[in-house]
PDB file of C-alpha atoms in Angstrom:
ATOM      1  CA  MET A 171      82.228 119.883 106.014  1.00 59.00           C
ATOM      2  CA  GLU A 172      84.580 118.408 108.627  1.00 61.00           C
ATOM      3  CA  LYS A 173      88.302 118.861 108.155  1.00 67.00           C
ATOM      4  CA  THR A 174      90.420 115.727 108.106  1.00 78.00           C
ATOM      5  CA  PRO A 175      92.704 115.665 111.147  1.00 87.00           C
ATOM      6  CA  GLN A 176      96.429 115.049 110.944  1.00 94.00           C
ATOM      7  CA  ILE A 177      97.559 111.913 112.714  1.00 96.00           C
ATOM      8  CA  GLY A 178     101.223 111.035 113.196  1.00 97.00           C
ATOM      9  CA  LEU A 179     103.055 108.081 114.682  1.00 97.00           C
ATOM     10  CA  ARG A 180     106.578 108.365 116.086  1.00 97.00           C
ATOM     11  CA  LEU A 181     108.827 106.529 118.493  1.00 97.00           C
ATOM     12  CA  GLN A 182     110.132 108.085 121.697  1.00 96.00           C
ATOM     13  CA  GLY A 183     112.384 105.389 123.156  1.00 95.00           C
ATOM     14  CA  ASP A 184     110.131 102.399 123.721  1.00 95.00           C
ATOM     15  CA  VAL A 185     107.002 104.556 123.635  1.00 97.00           C
ATOM     16  CA  SER A 186     104.871 104.811 120.500  1.00 98.00           C
ATOM     17  CA  VAL A 187     103.550 108.357 120.307  1.00 98.00           C
ATOM     18  CA  ILE A 188     100.379 109.049 118.344  1.00 98.00           C
ATOM     19  CA  ASP A 189      99.999 112.772 117.609  1.00 97.00           C
ATOM     20  CA  ILE A 190      96.459 113.971 116.914  1.00 97.00           C
ATOM     21  CA  LYS A 191      96.058 117.428 115.419  1.00 95.00           C
ATOM     22  CA  GLY A 192      92.516 118.496 114.642  1.00 93.00           C
ATOM     23  CA  ASP A 193      89.071 117.334 115.606  1.00 93.00           C
ATOM     24  CA  VAL A 194      88.521 113.929 117.176  1.00 95.00           C
ATOM     25  CA  THR A 195      85.216 112.812 115.666  1.00 94.00           C
ATOM     26  CA  PRO A 196      84.152 109.683 113.758  1.00 93.00           C
ATOM     27  CA  ILE A 197      85.804 111.231 110.665  1.00 91.00           C
ATOM     28  CA  ALA A 198      89.153 110.867 112.442  1.00 93.00           C
ATOM     29  CA  GLY A 199      88.420 107.296 113.512  1.00 95.00           C
ATOM     30  CA  PRO A 200      89.991 105.354 110.628  1.00 96.00           C
ATOM     31  CA  LEU A 201      93.178 107.463 110.806  1.00 96.00           C
ATOM     32  CA  ILE A 202      93.590 107.131 114.570  1.00 97.00           C
ATOM     33  CA  GLU A 203      92.795 103.409 114.428  1.00 97.00           C
ATOM     34  CA  ALA A 204      95.316 102.937 111.598  1.00 98.00           C
ATOM     35  CA  ALA A 205      98.061 104.624 113.641  1.00 98.00           C
ATOM     36  CA  TYR A 206      97.167 102.475 116.639  1.00 98.00           C
ATOM     37  CA  ARG A 207      97.210  99.284 114.538  1.00 98.00           C
ATOM     38  CA  GLU A 208     100.593 100.212 113.081  1.00 98.00           C
ATOM     39  CA  ALA A 209     101.999 100.749 116.575  1.00 98.00           C
ATOM     40  CA  THR A 210     100.496  97.469 117.746  1.00 98.00           C
ATOM     41  CA  SER A 211     101.861  95.516 114.793  1.00 98.00           C
ATOM     42  CA  SER A 212     105.313  96.885 115.700  1.00 97.00           C
ATOM     43  CA  GLY A 213     104.902  95.333 119.153  1.00 97.00           C
ATOM     44  CA  ALA A 214     104.206  98.553 121.075  1.00 97.00           C
ATOM     45  CA  LYS A 215     103.398  98.043 124.745  1.00 97.00           C
ATOM     46  CA  LYS A 216     103.465 101.717 125.723  1.00 97.00           C
ATOM     47  CA  ILE A 217     101.369 104.124 123.678  1.00 98.00           C
ATOM     48  CA  LEU A 218     101.022 107.850 124.291  1.00 98.00           C
ATOM     49  CA  PHE A 219      98.226 109.824 122.645  1.00 98.00           C
ATOM     50  CA  VAL A 220      99.171 113.501 122.248  1.00 97.00           C
ATOM     51  CA  PHE A 221      96.118 115.671 121.640  1.00 96.00           C
ATOM     52  CA  ALA A 222      96.144 119.260 120.411  1.00 93.00           C
ATOM     53  CA  HIS A 223      95.217 121.541 123.305  1.00 88.00           C
ATOM     54  CA  ASP A 224      92.644 123.415 121.206  1.00 87.00           C
ATOM     55  CA  GLY A 225      91.133 120.341 119.544  1.00 89.00           C
ATOM     56  CA  TYR A 226      87.441 119.540 119.514  1.00 94.00           C
ATOM     57  CA  ILE A 227      86.429 116.071 120.694  1.00 96.00           C
ATOM     58  CA  ASN A 228      82.857 114.843 120.436  1.00 96.00           C
ATOM     59  CA  SER A 229      81.097 111.777 121.766  1.00 96.00           C
ATOM     60  CA  GLY A 230      81.773 109.928 118.512  1.00 96.00           C
ATOM     61  CA  GLY A 231      85.479 110.626 119.005  1.00 96.00           C
ATOM     62  CA  ILE A 232      85.267 109.363 122.565  1.00 97.00           C
ATOM     63  CA  ALA A 233      83.769 106.145 121.196  1.00 97.00           C
ATOM     64  CA  ILE A 234      86.796 105.728 118.906  1.00 97.00           C
ATOM     65  CA  LEU A 235      89.121 106.019 121.893  1.00 97.00           C
ATOM     66  CA  ILE A 236      87.035 103.539 123.870  1.00 98.00           C
ATOM     67  CA  GLY A 237      87.389 101.064 121.027  1.00 97.00           C
ATOM     68  CA  ILE A 238      91.161 101.504 121.067  1.00 98.00           C
ATOM     69  CA  LEU A 239      91.344 101.154 124.851  1.00 98.00           C
ATOM     70  CA  SER A 240      89.278  98.001 124.600  1.00 97.00           C
ATOM     71  CA  GLU A 241      91.700  96.649 122.012  1.00 97.00           C
ATOM     72  CA  SER A 242      94.724  97.675 124.087  1.00 97.00           C
ATOM     73  CA  LYS A 243      93.628  95.416 126.931  1.00 95.00           C
ATOM     74  CA  LYS A 244      93.819  92.423 124.601  1.00 95.00           C
ATOM     75  CA  HIS A 245      97.406  93.355 123.706  1.00 97.00           C
ATOM     76  CA  ALA A 246      98.475  94.108 127.302  1.00 96.00           C
ATOM     77  CA  GLN A 247      99.361  97.677 126.341  1.00 97.00           C
ATOM     78  CA  THR A 248      99.526 100.727 128.599  1.00 97.00           C
ATOM     79  CA  ILE A 249      97.927 103.867 127.210  1.00 98.00           C
ATOM     80  CA  ARG A 250      98.713 107.373 128.425  1.00 98.00           C
ATOM     81  CA  ILE A 251      97.153 110.645 127.273  1.00 98.00           C
ATOM     82  CA  THR A 252      98.521 114.178 127.204  1.00 97.00           C
ATOM     83  CA  GLY A 253      97.778 117.554 125.617  1.00 96.00           C
ATOM     84  CA  LEU A 254      94.104 117.724 126.594  1.00 96.00           C
ATOM     85  CA  SER A 255      92.560 121.028 127.662  1.00 96.00           C
ATOM     86  CA  ALA A 256      91.128 121.247 131.184  1.00 96.00           C
ATOM     87  CA  HIS A 257      87.636 120.873 129.710  1.00 97.00           C
ATOM     88  CA  PHE A 258      88.376 117.617 127.924  1.00 97.00           C
ATOM     89  CA  GLN A 259      90.266 116.285 130.932  1.00 97.00           C
ATOM     90  CA  LYS A 260      86.990 116.824 132.808  1.00 97.00           C
ATOM     91  CA  ILE A 261      84.977 115.136 130.049  1.00 97.00           C
ATOM     92  CA  PHE A 262      87.299 112.123 129.993  1.00 97.00           C
ATOM     93  CA  GLY A 263      86.888 111.871 133.760  1.00 97.00           C
ATOM     94  CA  MET A 264      83.072 112.072 133.524  1.00 97.00           C
ATOM     95  CA  VAL A 265      82.966 109.328 130.941  1.00 97.00           C
ATOM     96  CA  GLY A 266      85.338 107.121 132.929  1.00 97.00           C
ATOM     97  CA  LEU A 267      88.123 106.965 130.356  1.00 97.00           C
ATOM     98  CA  THR A 268      90.624 107.892 133.053  1.00 97.00           C
ATOM     99  CA  LYS A 269      90.040 104.469 134.634  1.00 96.00           C
ATOM    100  CA  TYR A 270      91.727 102.954 131.604  1.00 97.00           C
ATOM    101  CA  ALA A 271      94.182 105.643 130.456  1.00 97.00           C
ATOM    102  CA  GLN A 272      95.959 108.069 132.740  1.00 96.00           C
ATOM    103  CA  ILE A 273      96.079 111.718 131.698  1.00 97.00           C
ATOM    104  CA  HIS A 274      99.387 113.526 132.148  1.00 96.00           C
ATOM    105  CA  SER A 275     100.582 117.063 131.563  1.00 93.00           C
ATOM    106  CA  SER A 276     103.931 115.906 130.184  1.00 91.00           C
ATOM    107  CA  GLU A 277     104.843 114.146 126.963  1.00 91.00           C
ATOM    108  CA  ARG A 278     107.183 112.044 129.108  1.00 92.00           C
ATOM    109  CA  PRO A 279     104.825 110.548 131.687  1.00 92.00           C
ATOM    110  CA  PRO A 280     105.867 107.775 134.058  1.00 89.00           C
ATOM    111  CA  TRP A 281     105.322 104.242 132.741  1.00 92.00           C
ATOM    112  CA  PRO A 282     105.063 100.901 134.471  1.00 89.00           C
ATOM    113  CA  PRO A 283     108.239  98.828 134.264  1.00 83.00           C
ATOM    114  CA  SER A 284     108.495  96.785 131.069  1.00 75.00           C
ATOM    115  CA  SER A 285     107.983  93.067 131.521  1.00 60.00           C
ATOM    116  CA  ALA A 286     110.759  90.826 130.284  1.00 46.00           C
TER     117      ALA A 286
ATOM    118  CA  MET B   4      59.783 143.440 133.899  1.00 52.00           C
ATOM    119  CA  VAL B   5      62.461 140.992 132.818  1.00 61.00           C
ATOM    120  CA  SER B   6      64.279 141.838 129.584  1.00 83.00           C
ATOM    121  CA  GLU B   7      64.769 138.844 127.316  1.00 91.00           C
ATOM    122  CA  LYS B   8      67.329 138.512 124.562  1.00 93.00           C
ATOM    123  CA  LYS B   9      66.855 135.886 121.885  1.00 96.00           C
ATOM    124  CA  PHE B  10      69.422 134.660 119.341  1.00 97.00           C
ATOM    125  CA  GLU B  11      68.649 132.165 116.580  1.00 97.00           C
ATOM    126  CA  VAL B  12      70.526 130.248 113.920  1.00 97.00           C
ATOM    127  CA  HIS B  13      69.590 127.372 111.624  1.00 97.00           C
ATOM    128  CA  VAL B  14      72.128 124.904 110.272  1.00 97.00           C
ATOM    129  CA  PRO B  15      71.696 122.246 107.580  1.00 97.00           C
ATOM    130  CA  SER B  16      71.596 118.620 108.678  1.00 97.00           C
ATOM    131  CA  VAL B  17      75.163 117.905 107.648  1.00 95.00           C
ATOM    132  CA  LEU B  18      77.740 116.555 110.081  1.00 93.00           C
ATOM    133  CA  GLY B  19      80.255 119.261 110.864  1.00 92.00           C
ATOM    134  CA  CYS B  20      77.577 121.975 110.922  1.00 95.00           C
ATOM    135  CA  GLU B  21      77.197 121.349 114.658  1.00 96.00           C
ATOM    136  CA  LYS B  22      80.433 123.309 115.026  1.00 96.00           C
ATOM    137  CA  VAL B  23      78.753 126.386 113.534  1.00 97.00           C
ATOM    138  CA  ALA B  24      76.050 126.134 116.190  1.00 97.00           C
ATOM    139  CA  MET B  25      78.681 125.476 118.868  1.00 97.00           C
ATOM    140  CA  ASP B  26      80.676 128.591 117.960  1.00 97.00           C
ATOM    141  CA  PHE B  27      77.494 130.656 117.744  1.00 97.00           C
ATOM    142  CA  ALA B  28      76.437 129.575 121.249  1.00 97.00           C
ATOM    143  CA  ALA B  29      79.930 130.273 122.597  1.00 97.00           C
ATOM    144  CA  SER B  30      79.846 133.805 121.121  1.00 97.00           C
ATOM    145  CA  VAL B  31      76.530 134.532 122.808  1.00 95.00           C
ATOM    146  CA  ALA B  32      77.761 133.119 126.124  1.00 94.00           C
ATOM    147  CA  ARG B  33      80.896 135.266 126.018  1.00 94.00           C
ATOM    148  CA  THR B  34      78.879 138.426 125.377  1.00 92.00           C
ATOM    149  CA  ILE B  35      77.010 137.812 128.627  1.00 90.00           C
ATOM    150  CA  ASN B  36      80.263 137.151 130.479  1.00 88.00           C
ATOM    151  CA  PHE B  37      79.998 133.415 131.020  1.00 91.00           C
ATOM    152  CA  PRO B  38      83.100 132.098 132.786  1.00 93.00           C
ATOM    153  CA  PRO B  39      85.393 130.250 130.345  1.00 94.00           C
ATOM    154  CA  ASP B  40      84.752 126.815 131.865  1.00 95.00           C
ATOM    155  CA  ARG B  41      80.986 127.219 131.449  1.00 95.00           C
ATOM    156  CA  VAL B  42      81.473 128.346 127.846  1.00 96.00           C
ATOM    157  CA  GLU B  43      83.307 125.066 127.234  1.00 97.00           C
ATOM    158  CA  ASP B  44      80.483 123.094 128.897  1.00 97.00           C
ATOM    159  CA  LEU B  45      77.964 124.892 126.697  1.00 97.00           C
ATOM    160  CA  LYS B  46      79.997 124.228 123.538  1.00 98.00           C
ATOM    161  CA  THR B  47      80.098 120.491 124.177  1.00 98.00           C
ATOM    162  CA  ALA B  48      76.387 120.309 125.080  1.00 98.00           C
ATOM    163  CA  VAL B  49      75.285 122.303 122.022  1.00 98.00           C
ATOM    164  CA  ALA B  50      77.539 120.314 119.697  1.00 98.00           C
ATOM    165  CA  GLU B  51      76.217 117.000 121.062  1.00 97.00           C
ATOM    166  CA  ALA B  52      72.577 118.115 120.862  1.00 97.00           C
ATOM    167  CA  CYS B  53      73.060 119.305 117.280  1.00 97.00           C
ATOM    168  CA  THR B  54      74.904 116.131 116.278  1.00 96.00           C
ATOM    169  CA  ASN B  55      72.010 114.062 117.635  1.00 94.00           C
ATOM    170  CA  ALA B  56      69.535 116.292 115.802  1.00 96.00           C
ATOM    171  CA  ILE B  57      71.458 115.959 112.519  1.00 96.00           C
ATOM    172  CA  GLU B  58      72.080 112.211 112.762  1.00 93.00           C
ATOM    173  CA  HIS B  59      69.054 110.834 114.562  1.00 92.00           C
ATOM    174  CA  GLY B  60      66.387 113.546 114.382  1.00 93.00           C
ATOM    175  CA  ASN B  61      66.818 114.628 110.767  1.00 94.00           C
ATOM    176  CA  LYS B  62      68.544 111.413 109.644  1.00 94.00           C
ATOM    177  CA  LEU B  63      71.316 113.275 107.790  1.00 95.00           C
ATOM    178  CA  ASP B  64      68.796 114.723 105.331  1.00 96.00           C
ATOM    179  CA  ALA B  65      70.639 117.834 104.102  1.00 94.00           C
ATOM    180  CA  SER B  66      67.381 119.400 102.920  1.00 96.00           C
ATOM    181  CA  THR B  67      66.272 119.730 106.562  1.00 96.00           C
ATOM    182  CA  LYS B  68      67.600 122.142 109.150  1.00 96.00           C
ATOM    183  CA  VAL B  69      68.362 122.116 112.851  1.00 97.00           C
ATOM    184  CA  GLY B  70      67.157 125.201 114.702  1.00 97.00           C
ATOM    185  CA  ILE B  71      69.151 126.600 117.606  1.00 98.00           C
ATOM    186  CA  THR B  72      67.626 129.310 119.788  1.00 98.00           C
ATOM    187  CA  LEU B  73      69.425 130.892 122.732  1.00 97.00           C
ATOM    188  CA  THR B  74      67.344 132.860 125.194  1.00 97.00           C
ATOM    189  CA  VAL B  75      68.972 134.963 127.889  1.00 95.00           C
ATOM    190  CA  ALA B  76      66.546 135.981 130.612  1.00 91.00           C
ATOM    191  CA  ASP B  77      65.970 135.931 134.316  1.00 83.00           C
ATOM    192  CA  GLY B  78      69.452 134.811 135.344  1.00 84.00           C
ATOM    193  CA  ARG B  79      69.673 131.916 132.943  1.00 91.00           C
ATOM    194  CA  LEU B  80      70.631 130.942 129.420  1.00 95.00           C
ATOM    195  CA  GLN B  81      68.345 128.486 127.660  1.00 97.00           C
ATOM    196  CA  VAL B  82      69.368 126.738 124.452  1.00 98.00           C
ATOM    197  CA  ASP B  83      66.669 125.012 122.403  1.00 97.00           C
ATOM    198  CA  VAL B  84      67.796 122.614 119.682  1.00 97.00           C
ATOM    199  CA  GLU B  85      64.961 121.598 117.379  1.00 97.00           C
ATOM    200  CA  ASP B  86      64.798 118.864 114.771  1.00 95.00           C
ATOM    201  CA  GLU B  87      62.130 116.949 112.908  1.00 92.00           C
ATOM    202  CA  GLY B  88      62.549 113.651 114.710  1.00 87.00           C
ATOM    203  CA  ARG B  89      60.548 111.943 117.397  1.00 79.00           C
ATOM    204  CA  GLY B  90      62.985 112.702 120.211  1.00 74.00           C
ATOM    205  CA  ILE B  91      64.118 110.580 123.118  1.00 74.00           C
ATOM    206  CA  ARG B  92      62.238 109.523 126.185  1.00 70.00           C
ATOM    207  CA  ASP B  93      64.968 108.460 128.619  1.00 74.00           C
ATOM    208  CA  VAL B  94      68.439 109.694 129.492  1.00 77.00           C
ATOM    209  CA  PRO B  95      70.785 106.718 129.016  1.00 82.00           C
ATOM    210  CA  SER B  96      73.374 105.719 131.620  1.00 89.00           C
ATOM    211  CA  PRO B  97      76.311 104.435 129.577  1.00 94.00           C
ATOM    212  CA  ASP B  98      78.758 102.172 131.398  1.00 95.00           C
ATOM    213  CA  ILE B  99      82.432 102.553 130.511  1.00 96.00           C
ATOM    214  CA  ASP B 100      83.310  99.092 131.861  1.00 95.00           C
ATOM    215  CA  GLU B 101      80.757  97.409 129.581  1.00 96.00           C
ATOM    216  CA  LYS B 102      81.992  99.403 126.610  1.00 96.00           C
ATOM    217  CA  ILE B 103      85.649  98.602 127.274  1.00 96.00           C
ATOM    218  CA  ALA B 104      84.717  94.939 127.753  1.00 94.00           C
ATOM    219  CA  GLY B 105      83.000  95.038 124.363  1.00 92.00           C
ATOM    220  CA  THR B 106      79.614  94.037 125.740  1.00 94.00           C
ATOM    221  CA  SER B 107      77.958  97.300 124.712  1.00 93.00           C
ATOM    222  CA  ASN B 108      78.348  99.772 121.856  1.00 93.00           C
ATOM    223  CA  PRO B 109      81.190 102.257 122.530  1.00 93.00           C
ATOM    224  CA  ARG B 110      78.962 105.084 121.264  1.00 94.00           C
ATOM    225  CA  GLY B 111      76.016 106.607 123.115  1.00 91.00           C
ATOM    226  CA  TRP B 112      77.626 109.346 125.245  1.00 95.00           C
ATOM    227  CA  GLY B 113      75.947 112.432 123.750  1.00 95.00           C
ATOM    228  CA  ILE B 114      72.852 112.653 125.950  1.00 95.00           C
ATOM    229  CA  PHE B 115      74.898 111.644 128.987  1.00 95.00           C
ATOM    230  CA  LEU B 116      77.302 114.543 128.378  1.00 97.00           C
ATOM    231  CA  ILE B 117      74.496 117.041 127.807  1.00 97.00           C
ATOM    232  CA  ASP B 118      72.791 115.947 131.016  1.00 95.00           C
ATOM    233  CA  SER B 119      76.057 116.050 132.976  1.00 96.00           C
ATOM    234  CA  LEU B 120      77.178 119.473 131.768  1.00 97.00           C
ATOM    235  CA  MET B 121      73.934 121.473 131.842  1.00 97.00           C
ATOM    236  CA  ASP B 122      71.997 122.563 134.925  1.00 96.00           C
ATOM    237  CA  GLU B 123      68.648 121.453 133.488  1.00 96.00           C
ATOM    238  CA  VAL B 124      67.733 119.420 130.398  1.00 96.00           C
ATOM    239  CA  LYS B 125      64.252 118.750 129.009  1.00 94.00           C
ATOM    240  CA  PHE B 126      63.195 116.710 125.992  1.00 93.00           C
ATOM    241  CA  GLU B 127      59.922 117.940 124.562  1.00 92.00           C
ATOM    242  CA  SER B 128      57.805 118.040 121.431  1.00 90.00           C
ATOM    243  CA  THR B 129      56.524 121.203 119.786  1.00 88.00           C
ATOM    244  CA  PRO B 130      52.838 121.581 118.828  1.00 88.00           C
ATOM    245  CA  GLU B 131      53.999 121.018 115.221  1.00 87.00           C
ATOM    246  CA  GLY B 132      55.326 117.604 116.224  1.00 87.00           C
ATOM    247  CA  LYS B 133      59.013 118.511 116.170  1.00 92.00           C
ATOM    248  CA  ASN B 134      61.511 117.383 118.764  1.00 94.00           C
ATOM    249  CA  VAL B 135      63.207 119.983 120.954  1.00 96.00           C
ATOM    250  CA  VAL B 136      65.975 119.601 123.506  1.00 96.00           C
ATOM    251  CA  LYS B 137      65.947 122.428 126.046  1.00 97.00           C
ATOM    252  CA  MET B 138      69.214 122.989 127.896  1.00 97.00           C
ATOM    253  CA  ILE B 139      69.493 125.530 130.686  1.00 97.00           C
ATOM    254  CA  ILE B 140      72.469 127.044 132.460  1.00 95.00           C
ATOM    255  CA  HIS B 141      71.923 129.261 135.489  1.00 92.00           C
ATOM    256  CA  LEU B 142      74.122 132.301 135.121  1.00 83.00           C
ATOM    257  CA  GLU B 143      74.920 132.809 138.792  1.00 74.00           C
ATOM    258  CA  ARG B 144      76.206 129.269 139.351  1.00 57.00           C
TER     259      ARG B 144
END
């Protein structure tokens, strides 16, 4: 019933960009987690999630992102988010995700300086 | 005398069908000129209530259905989502810090979102023993 989302991983300088097109629900979980693991195994310290502006995100999808944010702390990674509609920016704020991942309007957000 | 308009749809207990209910609710809300941000709130609340009904109420049994009734009356829109489960008694208060720390399950946001986005939420049982979540938005807000 649910359509499989399209997840892509690309490099933008030293930033690993994970593109998410489609619904963010538990169905998307393994694909998003696989892209995150691939970025992590390549040594990524800066990861940008690019959501589709018209995508649907449910609470199960939020749980997937929480799992990734939890993992990112162990790897000392910085996560940024862009592409969200105003509604899902509000939802992410309600849930508290914005404490752990800043939301930006640009695909080139500011990043903390890289450690040597 | 207050005129009441009622809209109903039933969806099978299959994950993904909550989007049918979500789009149905959004269509009704737009016809009564809900502002776009409130339509989005309604979509998320209806989708979460239906997902809970499918997963927890009807336990993913595709032979059962989730009933969604929208009632427009008296300056408010009420959405009832009915399943065959036993319902919930308390609204949880999930803690993002605990979930990020890995000390609690990262899931469990559905009821929290419904409660945060709607003006009123009630969890009740029908006389037939079914569970119903009643979500209300005041139109003038």
